[in-house]
PDB file of C-alpha atoms in Angstrom:
ATOM      1  CA  MET A   1      91.029  84.319 102.294  1.00 30.00           C
ATOM      2  CA  VAL A   2      94.207  86.075 103.364  1.00 32.00           C
ATOM      3  CA  PRO A   3      94.554  89.543 101.748  1.00 40.00           C
ATOM      4  CA  TYR A   4      97.355  90.169  99.253  1.00 39.00           C
ATOM      5  CA  GLY A   5      99.262  93.422  99.742  1.00 45.00           C
ATOM      6  CA  THR A   6      98.501  96.124 102.308  1.00 42.00           C
ATOM      7  CA  GLY A   7      96.544  99.366 102.627  1.00 50.00           C
ATOM      8  CA  LEU A   8      95.662 101.052  99.341  1.00 51.00           C
ATOM      9  CA  PHE A   9      96.792  98.050  97.306  1.00 47.00           C
ATOM     10  CA  GLN A  10      95.388  95.361  99.606  1.00 46.00           C
ATOM     11  CA  HIS A  11      92.904  92.992  98.027  1.00 42.00           C
ATOM     12  CA  THR A  12      91.381  89.583  98.659  1.00 40.00           C
ATOM     13  CA  LEU A  13      91.966  88.160  95.198  1.00 44.00           C
ATOM     14  CA  PRO A  14      95.215  86.566  94.020  1.00 47.00           C
ATOM     15  CA  PRO A  15      97.367  88.409  91.465  1.00 50.00           C
ATOM     16  CA  ILE A  16      96.441  87.867  87.819  1.00 52.00           C
ATOM     17  CA  LEU A  17      98.920  86.698  85.211  1.00 53.00           C
ATOM     18  CA  HIS A  18      98.996  88.825  82.038  1.00 53.00           C
ATOM     19  CA  ARG A  19     101.183  88.922  78.967  1.00 54.00           C
ATOM     20  CA  VAL A  20     102.390  92.294  77.655  1.00 52.00           C
ATOM     21  CA  GLY A  21     105.089  92.695  75.033  1.00 52.00           C
ATOM     22  CA  GLY A  22     105.848  88.987  75.149  1.00 53.00           C
ATOM     23  CA  PHE A  23     106.382  88.919  78.924  1.00 49.00           C
ATOM     24  CA  LEU A  24     104.203  87.389  81.634  1.00 50.00           C
ATOM     25  CA  TYR A  25     103.631  89.499  84.720  1.00 55.00           C
ATOM     26  CA  MET A  26     101.544  89.390  87.892  1.00 62.00           C
ATOM     27  CA  ALA A  27      99.088  92.221  88.416  1.00 70.00           C
ATOM     28  CA  ILE A  28      97.518  93.357  91.688  1.00 79.00           C
ATOM     29  CA  GLN A  29      93.756  93.886  91.413  1.00 84.00           C
ATOM     30  CA  ARG A  30      92.316  97.240  92.541  1.00 89.00           C
ATOM     31  CA  GLU A  31      88.688  97.992  91.737  1.00 93.00           C
ATOM     32  CA  ASN A  32      88.855 101.632  92.887  1.00 94.00           C
ATOM     33  CA  ILE A  33      91.315 102.699  90.166  1.00 95.00           C
ATOM     34  CA  ILE A  34      90.761 103.937  86.622  1.00 97.00           C
ATOM     35  CA  LEU A  35      94.011 103.661  84.701  1.00 97.00           C
ATOM     36  CA  LEU A  36      94.528 105.717  81.542  1.00 97.00           C
ATOM     37  CA  ALA A  37      97.076 104.955  78.847  1.00 94.00           C
ATOM     38  CA  GLY A  38      97.583 106.336  75.340  1.00 90.00           C
ATOM     39  CA  ASN A  39      99.151 105.460  72.015  1.00 86.00           C
ATOM     40  CA  GLY A  40     101.483 108.461  72.235  1.00 82.00           C
ATOM     41  CA  GLN A  41     102.061 111.857  73.795  1.00 83.00           C
ATOM     42  CA  ASN A  42      99.461 114.626  73.596  1.00 84.00           C
ATOM     43  CA  VAL A  43      96.659 112.227  72.645  1.00 90.00           C
ATOM     44  CA  GLY A  44      94.138 113.588  75.152  1.00 93.00           C
ATOM     45  CA  LYS A  45      94.760 111.538  78.309  1.00 95.00           C
ATOM     46  CA  THR A  46      94.825 114.510  80.684  1.00 96.00           C
ATOM     47  CA  LEU A  47      91.874 116.176  78.965  1.00 97.00           C
ATOM     48  CA  PHE A  48      89.798 113.026  79.359  1.00 97.00           C
ATOM     49  CA  ALA A  49      90.928 112.662  82.985  1.00 98.00           C
ATOM     50  CA  CYS A  50      89.794 116.245  83.647  1.00 98.00           C
ATOM     51  CA  GLN A  51      86.419 115.616  82.044  1.00 97.00           C
ATOM     52  CA  LEU A  52      86.017 112.447  84.070  1.00 98.00           C
ATOM     53  CA  ILE A  53      86.951 114.136  87.355  1.00 98.00           C
ATOM     54  CA  ASN A  54      84.531 116.970  86.592  1.00 97.00           C
ATOM     55  CA  SER A  55      81.673 114.517  85.992  1.00 96.00           C
ATOM     56  CA  LEU A  56      82.431 112.435  89.115  1.00 97.00           C
ATOM     57  CA  LYS A  57      83.136 115.168  91.665  1.00 95.00           C
ATOM     58  CA  GLN A  58      79.471 115.816  92.484  1.00 92.00           C
ATOM     59  CA  LYS A  59      79.062 112.274  93.837  1.00 95.00           C
ATOM     60  CA  HIS A  60      82.576 111.086  94.647  1.00 96.00           C
ATOM     61  CA  SER A  61      85.890 112.224  96.046  1.00 97.00           C
ATOM     62  CA  VAL A  62      88.575 111.599  93.419  1.00 98.00           C
ATOM     63  CA  ILE A  63      92.369 111.828  93.543  1.00 98.00           C
ATOM     64  CA  GLY A  64      94.296 112.385  90.313  1.00 98.00           C
ATOM     65  CA  ILE A  65      97.764 110.949  89.736  1.00 98.00           C
ATOM     66  CA  LYS A  66     100.027 111.473  86.751  1.00 97.00           C
ATOM     67  CA  ILE A  67     103.020 109.162  86.391  1.00 97.00           C
ATOM     68  CA  CYS A  68     105.891 110.004  84.055  1.00 94.00           C
ATOM     69  CA  PRO A  69     108.858 107.708  83.225  1.00 91.00           C
ATOM     70  CA  HIS A  70     111.032 110.723  82.374  1.00 89.00           C
ATOM     71  CA  PHE A  71     112.656 113.108  84.824  1.00 93.00           C
ATOM     72  CA  HIS A  72     112.295 116.878  84.372  1.00 90.00           C
ATOM     73  CA  GLU A  73     113.627 119.667  86.538  1.00 90.00           C
ATOM     74  CA  LEU A  74     110.892 120.879  88.878  1.00 92.00           C
ATOM     75  CA  LYS A  75     110.374 124.328  90.375  1.00 90.00           C
ATOM     76  CA  PRO A  76     112.078 125.200  93.691  1.00 90.00           C
ATOM     77  CA  ASP A  77     108.716 125.591  95.478  1.00 90.00           C
ATOM     78  CA  THR A  78     107.585 122.051  94.529  1.00 94.00           C
ATOM     79  CA  GLU A  79     106.326 120.004  97.495  1.00 96.00           C
ATOM     80  CA  PHE A  80     108.158 116.679  97.463  1.00 96.00           C
ATOM     81  CA  VAL A  81     106.423 113.863  99.291  1.00 96.00           C
ATOM     82  CA  VAL A  82     109.306 111.531  98.411  1.00 95.00           C
ATOM     83  CA  LYS A  83     112.489 112.364  96.526  1.00 95.00           C
ATOM     84  CA  ASN A  84     115.380 110.087  95.582  1.00 96.00           C
ATOM     85  CA  THR A  85     117.389 109.129  92.503  1.00 95.00           C
ATOM     86  CA  ASN A  86     114.828 106.541  91.338  1.00 97.00           C
ATOM     87  CA  TYR A  87     111.545 108.384  91.803  1.00 97.00           C
ATOM     88  CA  GLN A  88     109.995 111.634  92.944  1.00 97.00           C
ATOM     89  CA  ILE A  89     106.451 111.995  94.295  1.00 98.00           C
ATOM     90  CA  THR A  90     105.161 115.564  94.401  1.00 97.00           C
ATOM     91  CA  LYS A  91     101.860 117.061  95.512  1.00 97.00           C
ATOM     92  CA  GLU A  92     100.173 119.811  93.513  1.00 97.00           C
ATOM     93  CA  HIS A  93      98.556 122.776  95.282  1.00 95.00           C
ATOM     94  CA  LEU A  94      97.866 125.237  92.465  1.00 94.00           C
ATOM     95  CA  GLN A  95      94.840 125.166  90.190  1.00 96.00           C
ATOM     96  CA  GLN A  96      96.227 127.992  88.083  1.00 94.00           C
ATOM     97  CA  GLY A  97      98.837 126.979  85.546  1.00 92.00           C
ATOM     98  CA  LYS A  98      99.403 124.978  82.392  1.00 91.00           C
ATOM     99  CA  LYS A  99     100.840 121.825  83.960  1.00 94.00           C
ATOM    100  CA  ASP A 100      98.757 118.677  83.737  1.00 95.00           C
ATOM    101  CA  SER A 101      98.704 118.514  87.535  1.00 96.00           C
ATOM    102  CA  ASN A 102      97.254 122.056  87.652  1.00 97.00           C
ATOM    103  CA  ARG A 103      94.540 121.026  85.215  1.00 97.00           C
ATOM    104  CA  LEU A 104      93.593 117.918  87.198  1.00 98.00           C
ATOM    105  CA  LEU A 105      93.265 119.954  90.395  1.00 98.00           C
ATOM    106  CA  ALA A 106      91.267 122.671  88.641  1.00 98.00           C
ATOM    107  CA  ALA A 107      88.895 120.010  87.285  1.00 98.00           C
ATOM    108  CA  GLY A 108      87.876 119.154  90.839  1.00 97.00           C
ATOM    109  CA  ALA A 109      90.251 116.475  92.111  1.00 98.00           C
ATOM    110  CA  LYS A 110      90.497 116.310  95.900  1.00 97.00           C
ATOM    111  CA  GLU A 111      94.273 115.927  95.631  1.00 98.00           C
ATOM    112  CA  VAL A 112      96.745 115.590  92.768  1.00 98.00           C
ATOM    113  CA  TYR A 113     100.138 113.907  92.726  1.00 98.00           C
ATOM    114  CA  TYR A 114     102.755 114.132  89.978  1.00 98.00           C
ATOM    115  CA  ILE A 115     105.266 111.292  89.963  1.00 98.00           C
ATOM    116  CA  GLN A 116     108.504 110.868  88.037  1.00 97.00           C
ATOM    117  CA  VAL A 117     109.740 107.296  88.268  1.00 97.00           C
ATOM    118  CA  LYS A 118     111.923 104.763  86.518  1.00 94.00           C
ATOM    119  CA  ASP A 119     109.773 101.810  85.406  1.00 89.00           C
ATOM    120  CA  ASP A 120     111.695  99.362  87.582  1.00 93.00           C
ATOM    121  CA  TYR A 121     110.627 101.277  90.704  1.00 95.00           C
ATOM    122  CA  LEU A 122     106.870 101.489  90.112  1.00 94.00           C
ATOM    123  CA  LYS A 123     106.211  98.933  92.853  1.00 90.00           C
ATOM    124  CA  GLU A 124     108.112 101.069  95.346  1.00 93.00           C
ATOM    125  CA  VAL A 125     106.051 104.083  94.326  1.00 94.00           C
ATOM    126  CA  LEU A 126     102.842 102.131  94.929  1.00 90.00           C
ATOM    127  CA  SER A 127     104.156 101.231  98.371  1.00 89.00           C
ATOM    128  CA  CYS A 128     104.717 104.922  99.115  1.00 92.00           C
ATOM    129  CA  LEU A 129     101.224 105.850  97.924  1.00 92.00           C
ATOM    130  CA  ASP A 130      99.897 103.129 100.189  1.00 86.00           C
ATOM    131  CA  LYS A 131     101.057 105.173 103.172  1.00 91.00           C
ATOM    132  CA  ILE A 132      99.457 108.482 102.158  1.00 93.00           C
ATOM    133  CA  ILE A 133      96.194 107.563 100.381  1.00 94.00           C
ATOM    134  CA  PRO A 134      93.216 105.785 102.059  1.00 91.00           C
ATOM    135  CA  ASN A 135      92.550 102.334 100.638  1.00 85.00           C
ATOM    136  CA  ASP A 136      88.942 103.172  99.679  1.00 87.00           C
ATOM    137  CA  GLN A 137      89.849 106.336  97.768  1.00 95.00           C
ATOM    138  CA  LEU A 138      88.861 106.562  94.093  1.00 97.00           C
ATOM    139  CA  LEU A 139      91.896 107.174  91.892  1.00 97.00           C
ATOM    140  CA  ILE A 140      92.330 108.241  88.289  1.00 98.00           C
ATOM    141  CA  ILE A 141      95.886 107.487  87.212  1.00 98.00           C
ATOM    142  CA  GLU A 142      97.661 108.361  83.981  1.00 97.00           C
ATOM    143  CA  SER A 143     100.278 105.696  83.298  1.00 94.00           C
ATOM    144  CA  GLY A 144     100.815 103.024  80.690  1.00 88.00           C
ATOM    145  CA  GLY A 145     103.699 101.325  82.483  1.00 90.00           C
ATOM    146  CA  LEU A 146     101.647 100.776  85.620  1.00 93.00           C
ATOM    147  CA  ARG A 147      99.437  98.320  83.725  1.00 91.00           C
ATOM    148  CA  LYS A 148     102.286  95.794  83.926  1.00 88.00           C
ATOM    149  CA  ILE A 149     101.879  95.458  87.688  1.00 90.00           C
ATOM    150  CA  LEU A 150      98.308  96.595  88.306  1.00 90.00           C
ATOM    151  CA  GLU A 151      94.883  95.249  87.315  1.00 91.00           C
ATOM    152  CA  PRO A 152      92.671  98.358  87.694  1.00 94.00           C
ATOM    153  CA  GLY A 153      88.913  98.452  88.037  1.00 95.00           C
ATOM    154  CA  LEU A 154      88.848  99.991  84.565  1.00 97.00           C
ATOM    155  CA  PHE A 155      91.675 100.271  82.035  1.00 97.00           C
ATOM    156  CA  ILE A 156      91.092 102.890  79.332  1.00 97.00           C
ATOM    157  CA  MET A 157      93.190 103.226  76.178  1.00 95.00           C
ATOM    158  CA  ILE A 158      93.028 106.631  74.473  1.00 94.00           C
ATOM    159  CA  GLU A 159      94.249 107.000  70.904  1.00 92.00           C
ATOM    160  CA  SER A 160      94.662 109.944  68.595  1.00 87.00           C
ATOM    161  CA  LYS A 161      93.809 109.330  64.965  1.00 78.00           C
ATOM    162  CA  ASN A 162      96.585 111.713  63.964  1.00 77.00           C
ATOM    163  CA  ASN A 163      99.352 110.102  66.025  1.00 71.00           C
ATOM    164  CA  LYS A 164     101.934 108.454  63.769  1.00 71.00           C
ATOM    165  CA  LYS A 165     104.518 107.542  66.411  1.00 73.00           C
ATOM    166  CA  LEU A 166     103.029 104.762  68.511  1.00 74.00           C
ATOM    167  CA  LYS A 167     104.252 104.054  72.009  1.00 73.00           C
ATOM    168  CA  PRO A 168     105.706 100.607  72.796  1.00 72.00           C
ATOM    169  CA  ASN A 169     103.117  98.019  73.864  1.00 79.00           C
ATOM    170  CA  THR A 170     100.298  99.927  72.114  1.00 84.00           C
ATOM    171  CA  LYS A 171      98.954  96.736  70.550  1.00 86.00           C
ATOM    172  CA  GLU A 172      99.044  94.819  73.834  1.00 88.00           C
ATOM    173  CA  TYR A 173      97.385  97.665  75.743  1.00 89.00           C
ATOM    174  CA  ARG A 174      94.607  97.820  73.157  1.00 90.00           C
ATOM    175  CA  GLU A 175      93.861  94.163  73.821  1.00 91.00           C
ATOM    176  CA  LEU A 176      93.952  94.597  77.607  1.00 92.00           C
ATOM    177  CA  ALA A 177      91.802  97.740  77.616  1.00 94.00           C
ATOM    178  CA  ASP A 178      88.269  97.587  78.970  1.00 95.00           C
ATOM    179  CA  LEU A 179      87.457 100.671  76.913  1.00 96.00           C
ATOM    180  CA  ASN A 180      89.147 102.018  73.772  1.00 95.00           C
ATOM    181  CA  ILE A 181      88.521 105.714  73.065  1.00 96.00           C
ATOM    182  CA  GLU A 182      89.460 107.793  70.033  1.00 95.00           C
ATOM    183  CA  PHE A 183      90.360 111.499  70.148  1.00 94.00           C
ATOM    184  CA  ASP A 184      90.247 113.612  66.979  1.00 91.00           C
ATOM    185  CA  GLY A 185      92.035 116.592  68.494  1.00 89.00           C
ATOM    186  CA  GLU A 186      88.841 118.248  69.715  1.00 91.00           C
ATOM    187  CA  GLU A 187      86.397 115.592  70.898  1.00 94.00           C
ATOM    188  CA  PHE A 188      86.342 112.028  72.169  1.00 96.00           C
ATOM    189  CA  ASN A 189      84.060 109.362  70.739  1.00 95.00           C
ATOM    190  CA  PHE A 190      82.961 108.511  74.288  1.00 96.00           C
ATOM    191  CA  ASP A 191      81.120 110.609  76.884  1.00 96.00           C
ATOM    192  CA  SER A 192      82.898 110.590  80.268  1.00 96.00           C
ATOM    193  CA  ASN A 193      79.512 111.098  81.982  1.00 96.00           C
ATOM    194  CA  LYS A 194      78.749 107.454  81.215  1.00 96.00           C
ATOM    195  CA  LEU A 195      81.296 106.302  83.802  1.00 97.00           C
ATOM    196  CA  ASP A 196      80.376 105.932  87.467  1.00 96.00           C
ATOM    197  CA  PHE A 197      81.467 104.047  90.579  1.00 96.00           C
ATOM    198  CA  SER A 198      78.682 101.939  92.088  1.00 94.00           C
ATOM    199  CA  ASP A 199      78.613  98.853  94.350  1.00 92.00           C
ATOM    200  CA  GLN A 200      82.403  98.982  94.721  1.00 91.00           C
ATOM    201  CA  LYS A 201      83.133  98.839  90.992  1.00 94.00           C
ATOM    202  CA  TRP A 202      83.349 101.070  87.933  1.00 96.00           C
ATOM    203  CA  VAL A 203      80.358 100.853  85.618  1.00 95.00           C
ATOM    204  CA  ILE A 204      79.652 102.108  82.099  1.00 92.00           C
ATOM    205  CA  LYS A 205      76.117 103.492  81.937  1.00 90.00           C
ATOM    206  CA  ASN A 206      73.990 103.197  78.803  1.00 83.00           C
TER     207      ASN A 206
END
């Protein structure tokens, strides 16, 4: 079978049709990716990603990626991998700090990228990542919007019981999720140590 896509996002299976928010879309399949989404802001996505990276780092090399649809002014010493009016890809180097990218690196990620991108340009961002990340690299990505164009090896939906302002597509993402996790502000109702990558796929251990 002829591969679809190239490099990091190359695969031998055809794109899958999914419906989110009333729209059909084609999703590229990538077994090496865990994709995290949430029902709002500050619901524990980065904390869970850090716990997951910490539990995986003894056996696997993991890259952390945080994708944000909003643009914020970044510090002058930020390393830009790509920068234009539609998206910015930056690479984190500091473990010390309060930024989510600092926390992911401190947790044990091999590399961490922070990306600000308009939703319409997510495919272009994936094309850029294709050029800088090996295609067999394990990735943990924080992004809800990416689910519209990507079928990850594992899609995790994290929800806070106390969140009253739900993000758009929350209902659809719940249905698409392989794993739904609740966060009470202190603990998750799922142990990240139960996740592993074996035989070229993500598995949930008993």
